[in-house]
């Protein structure tokens, strides 16, 4: 019982606002709770009512850290406390005992809980937030041992956050939910629902097992929700291990298609999903899993989600995870945003614009018409610098409307979110009319300008009229409605604020009545308003006639305190006026939120429109200020770039005052006529047949040789990045570019370090190369950087050789192949669409000078020794290396490669796959017999059976 009292006292101490906060931040020691000494009470009885409540709630959320609200703190207990204290670096204390052990405890102040949540979520933890659901005073009415009722109001997970302080402004915060349906006995088809609660966006897609990794790499979800049983399967487990985002397992798949569809209909309150489009079974199951998970984590709250939109396959370039990583599209290999392609081109001025640009960059388009529409918008933005500066200036004042809207829809929004919408709507409507005045506005911008102006102006006006200029962060304390907006509110506030005047008036009146001119009215929390006078005066007030007016309250040393009926009345009127003002403000707030929610979809569309305008003008800014050009993107097999530059390397060199050497590249292919026809008919076999028949078609492959540090890798990547940028609808860093749409992009780097995953680097390289040779089409672009480097020379050369051949006459892809195997340059003699490029270098007094210039031809030598010398290798060692090289070169003059080119028939690969081993019933029967396990009779029978089988086969 002592312990129970302790628990309640404990709450009170923490809850009292005047109490110094028991510090739990890392730097300050926690004030240990003065609990009862270890008492001789039986352990079983020592679960306090509060602890019982805690354990009950915790049992319902075993996988989450439970933030248990106690006054101004969220407390964590037991294992949760140990974990949180170490992750957050806060002090672990203990209070009371449970099951014979000390109860570990730590806590975070509610006011700063966002910061702590941020850290926990970033580490992939889930937090269940448990609030007090009644006023502690209510609980006390039930007796002073009763515990304040509490409930978990929300489960915070990495994929379901909405708070401004928890979110990265320029990054989408996606939750991906997976489902699967059987394709055949060995493989599954996956549904993927990608939801961003912070903006309401909702897309669904389908992926095979082979494509799932690529899809997840593109989406970069913060959290992936997957059914327990599925997550344990080796194939999916491997995909999830490599995918970005924390994996959350849920008990099971959404049971059946019918109930999945029903749950979606219920969520959106519609009779049928037909209005949203047509979805596959896997997509519906994934979407249902997503909403179920959102319902589970948000409990009572329901975010306003857009209806699911289907991401059609084939509309975007397929890019597998390692290509994405190698090309450093949205982050560098080290995981930084700075140094990535995205960072280099992101000149957007709003967070929503930045998110849209990242999304577009992650999924470049394959439809030339849509690409051209985006390019038109960028061209318009690039054309007029003054106009662009004006529009970007406007955009800068537009807050993040989508995220504000989402917080309001979840009941987590505050006055500042309303103000954000007010300002955003003003910008949207101003920009809309400004753009619509332009006579030559391209369709993409016209559509955006239209959507930005389609919101009922009444809403903006209402927000404008109601909200004060300076806003508090939270609704709780009021003070956000403009004075003069609401009469009743003004009255209540006046009464609340006029205290001073009323008190002053009473003070002088009482002074006159009693002729005590020094009389003062004071206030404290215990007595409320009171008058303090000297003991001598006080004595007279206790007698008639004064005692009719003054009520004695307290006698102090040398002083007495009195109150009056008027003061008591004032006290309660002021208290209720403050309450009334607050209640009125809350009502007004709710009304505004309702007005906003009624326009939710129009607001969201306006927010999306602003983002699209921002992206177009940001890319226009980049195009104009960095001399980028509009690429021609069409359905051909062209790939011709004049004076191309690497956008990231160029910027890095520029910062150092070094110029970048521009280089052209032409990989344009021809479509073999039979193959083109077959491709149009969608006939893969015909296409393969055309290839075998020797119809030469497809893109060119360039073998790039040159010493280390000459610029090979830079050249390879810049061409891939230019293609990516072009298909995103951006201008490109080149003097001219003509690109036939790339359907798939592959990039591999030889012997990439992959120690983290504990795989052999060479194995990784080969697995990835195999994937390219198996998947690339004649529309693909393949970048191979020193493939084969990870093994012995002859091994590596042979593999590189075979890969080039395969790409050339099987895949027909456009490709760039940097290699240090100079032997490969000989292949141009046999492969008609192969060309040799090399990095120009010159010798300057025995030192190598890199010119970073790409020219036709093959490198005559590797310059390895010159590079070693540049790197500071001791002169004696450099000399020695020169001598050895001379000896070696003497011996290898009659290189075997020359011979091989003539001897090895290039087209001698097996066309037909080896036949699978035939079934052999006789052998199977024989295998089934175990002689050690046979009776003589059974042995005889087995012998007869074998004879019979042999006869049947013959
Ligand atoms: P390689 O792959 O041939 O070893 P890299 O492509 O890694 O060479 O380039 C090495 C360095 O040379 C780069 O970091 C960059 O500083 C510089 N460089 C590469 N290409 C160019 C260029 N076109 N113009 C100027 N400097 C370049
Ligand atoms: Mg390199």
mmCIF file of N, CA and C in Angstrom, residues 241-242 322 325-326 333 749-768:
data_model
loop_
_atom_site.group_PDB
_atom_site.id
_atom_site.type_symbol
_atom_site.label_atom_id
_atom_site.label_comp_id
_atom_site.label_asym_id
_atom_site.label_seq_id
_atom_site.Cartn_x
_atom_site.Cartn_y
_atom_site.Cartn_z
ATOM 1 N N UNK A 241 16.426 -7.203 -47.110
ATOM 2 C CA UNK A 241 17.699 -6.854 -46.478
ATOM 3 C C UNK A 241 18.391 -5.728 -47.234
ATOM 4 N N UNK A 242 18.273 -5.783 -48.562
ATOM 5 C CA UNK A 242 18.955 -4.777 -49.381
ATOM 6 C C UNK A 242 18.133 -3.509 -49.555
ATOM 7 N N UNK A 322 21.527 -1.444 -57.785
ATOM 8 C CA UNK A 322 22.962 -1.127 -57.803
ATOM 9 C C UNK A 322 23.281 -0.054 -58.833
ATOM 10 N N UNK A 325 22.558 3.115 -57.142
ATOM 11 C CA UNK A 325 23.609 3.449 -56.185
ATOM 12 C C UNK A 325 24.866 3.921 -56.911
ATOM 13 N N UNK A 326 25.284 3.165 -57.953
ATOM 14 C CA UNK A 326 26.506 3.506 -58.679
ATOM 15 C C UNK A 326 26.449 4.889 -59.302
ATOM 16 N N UNK A 333 27.405 7.151 -52.829
ATOM 17 C CA UNK A 333 27.661 5.806 -52.318
ATOM 18 C C UNK A 333 27.821 5.849 -50.807
ATOM 19 N N UNK A 749 30.137 -1.420 -61.725
ATOM 20 C CA UNK A 749 31.521 -1.070 -61.499
ATOM 21 C C UNK A 749 32.245 -2.326 -61.054
ATOM 22 N N UNK A 750 33.369 -2.612 -61.694
ATOM 23 C CA UNK A 750 34.119 -3.800 -61.347
ATOM 24 C C UNK A 750 34.612 -3.748 -59.917
ATOM 25 N N UNK A 751 34.568 -4.910 -59.247
ATOM 26 C CA UNK A 751 35.158 -5.063 -57.927
ATOM 27 C C UNK A 751 34.756 -3.976 -56.946
ATOM 28 N N UNK A 752 33.514 -3.598 -57.014
ATOM 29 C CA UNK A 752 33.030 -2.643 -56.020
ATOM 30 C C UNK A 752 33.140 -3.280 -54.647
ATOM 31 N N UNK A 753 33.532 -2.495 -53.710
ATOM 32 C CA UNK A 753 33.655 -3.041 -52.356
ATOM 33 C C UNK A 753 32.293 -3.318 -51.781
ATOM 34 N N UNK A 754 32.120 -4.503 -51.307
ATOM 35 C CA UNK A 754 30.833 -4.820 -50.717
ATOM 36 C C UNK A 754 31.061 -5.619 -49.454
ATOM 37 N N UNK A 755 32.031 -5.160 -48.687
ATOM 38 C CA UNK A 755 32.391 -5.901 -47.480
ATOM 39 C C UNK A 755 31.244 -5.942 -46.505
ATOM 40 N N UNK A 756 30.428 -4.890 -46.524
ATOM 41 C CA UNK A 756 29.356 -4.788 -45.546
ATOM 42 C C UNK A 756 28.422 -5.991 -45.616
ATOM 43 N N UNK A 757 28.121 -6.412 -46.843
ATOM 44 C CA UNK A 757 27.192 -7.525 -46.957
ATOM 45 C C UNK A 757 27.890 -8.866 -46.884
ATOM 46 N N UNK A 758 29.204 -8.808 -46.748
ATOM 47 C CA UNK A 758 29.963 -10.036 -46.589
ATOM 48 C C UNK A 758 29.945 -10.924 -47.820
ATOM 49 N N UNK A 759 29.763 -10.333 -48.993
ATOM 50 C CA UNK A 759 29.810 -11.149 -50.197
ATOM 51 C C UNK A 759 31.149 -10.943 -50.884
ATOM 52 N N UNK A 760 31.565 -11.940 -51.615
ATOM 53 C CA UNK A 760 32.766 -11.771 -52.400
ATOM 54 C C UNK A 760 32.493 -10.684 -53.426
ATOM 55 N N UNK A 761 33.391 -9.730 -53.519
ATOM 56 C CA UNK A 761 33.145 -8.636 -54.448
ATOM 57 C C UNK A 761 33.076 -9.151 -55.872
ATOM 58 N N UNK A 762 33.911 -10.134 -56.170
ATOM 59 C CA UNK A 762 33.898 -10.636 -57.539
ATOM 60 C C UNK A 762 32.569 -11.330 -57.831
ATOM 61 N N UNK A 763 32.068 -12.041 -56.838
ATOM 62 C CA UNK A 763 30.783 -12.708 -57.001
ATOM 63 C C UNK A 763 29.699 -11.675 -57.302
ATOM 64 N N UNK A 764 29.709 -10.593 -56.539
ATOM 65 C CA UNK A 764 28.718 -9.540 -56.753
ATOM 66 C C UNK A 764 28.814 -9.028 -58.181
ATOM 67 N N UNK A 765 30.053 -8.762 -58.593
ATOM 68 C CA UNK A 765 30.275 -8.236 -59.930
ATOM 69 C C UNK A 765 29.701 -9.176 -60.984
ATOM 70 N N UNK A 766 29.925 -10.462 -60.784
ATOM 71 C CA UNK A 766 29.455 -11.421 -61.776
ATOM 72 C C UNK A 766 27.931 -11.560 -61.755
ATOM 73 N N UNK A 767 27.354 -11.559 -60.548
ATOM 74 C CA UNK A 767 25.901 -11.639 -60.447
ATOM 75 C C UNK A 767 25.274 -10.467 -61.182
ATOM 76 N N UNK A 768 25.861 -9.293 -60.981
ATOM 77 C CA UNK A 768 25.309 -8.097 -61.600
ATOM 78 C C UNK A 768 25.516 -8.112 -63.114
#
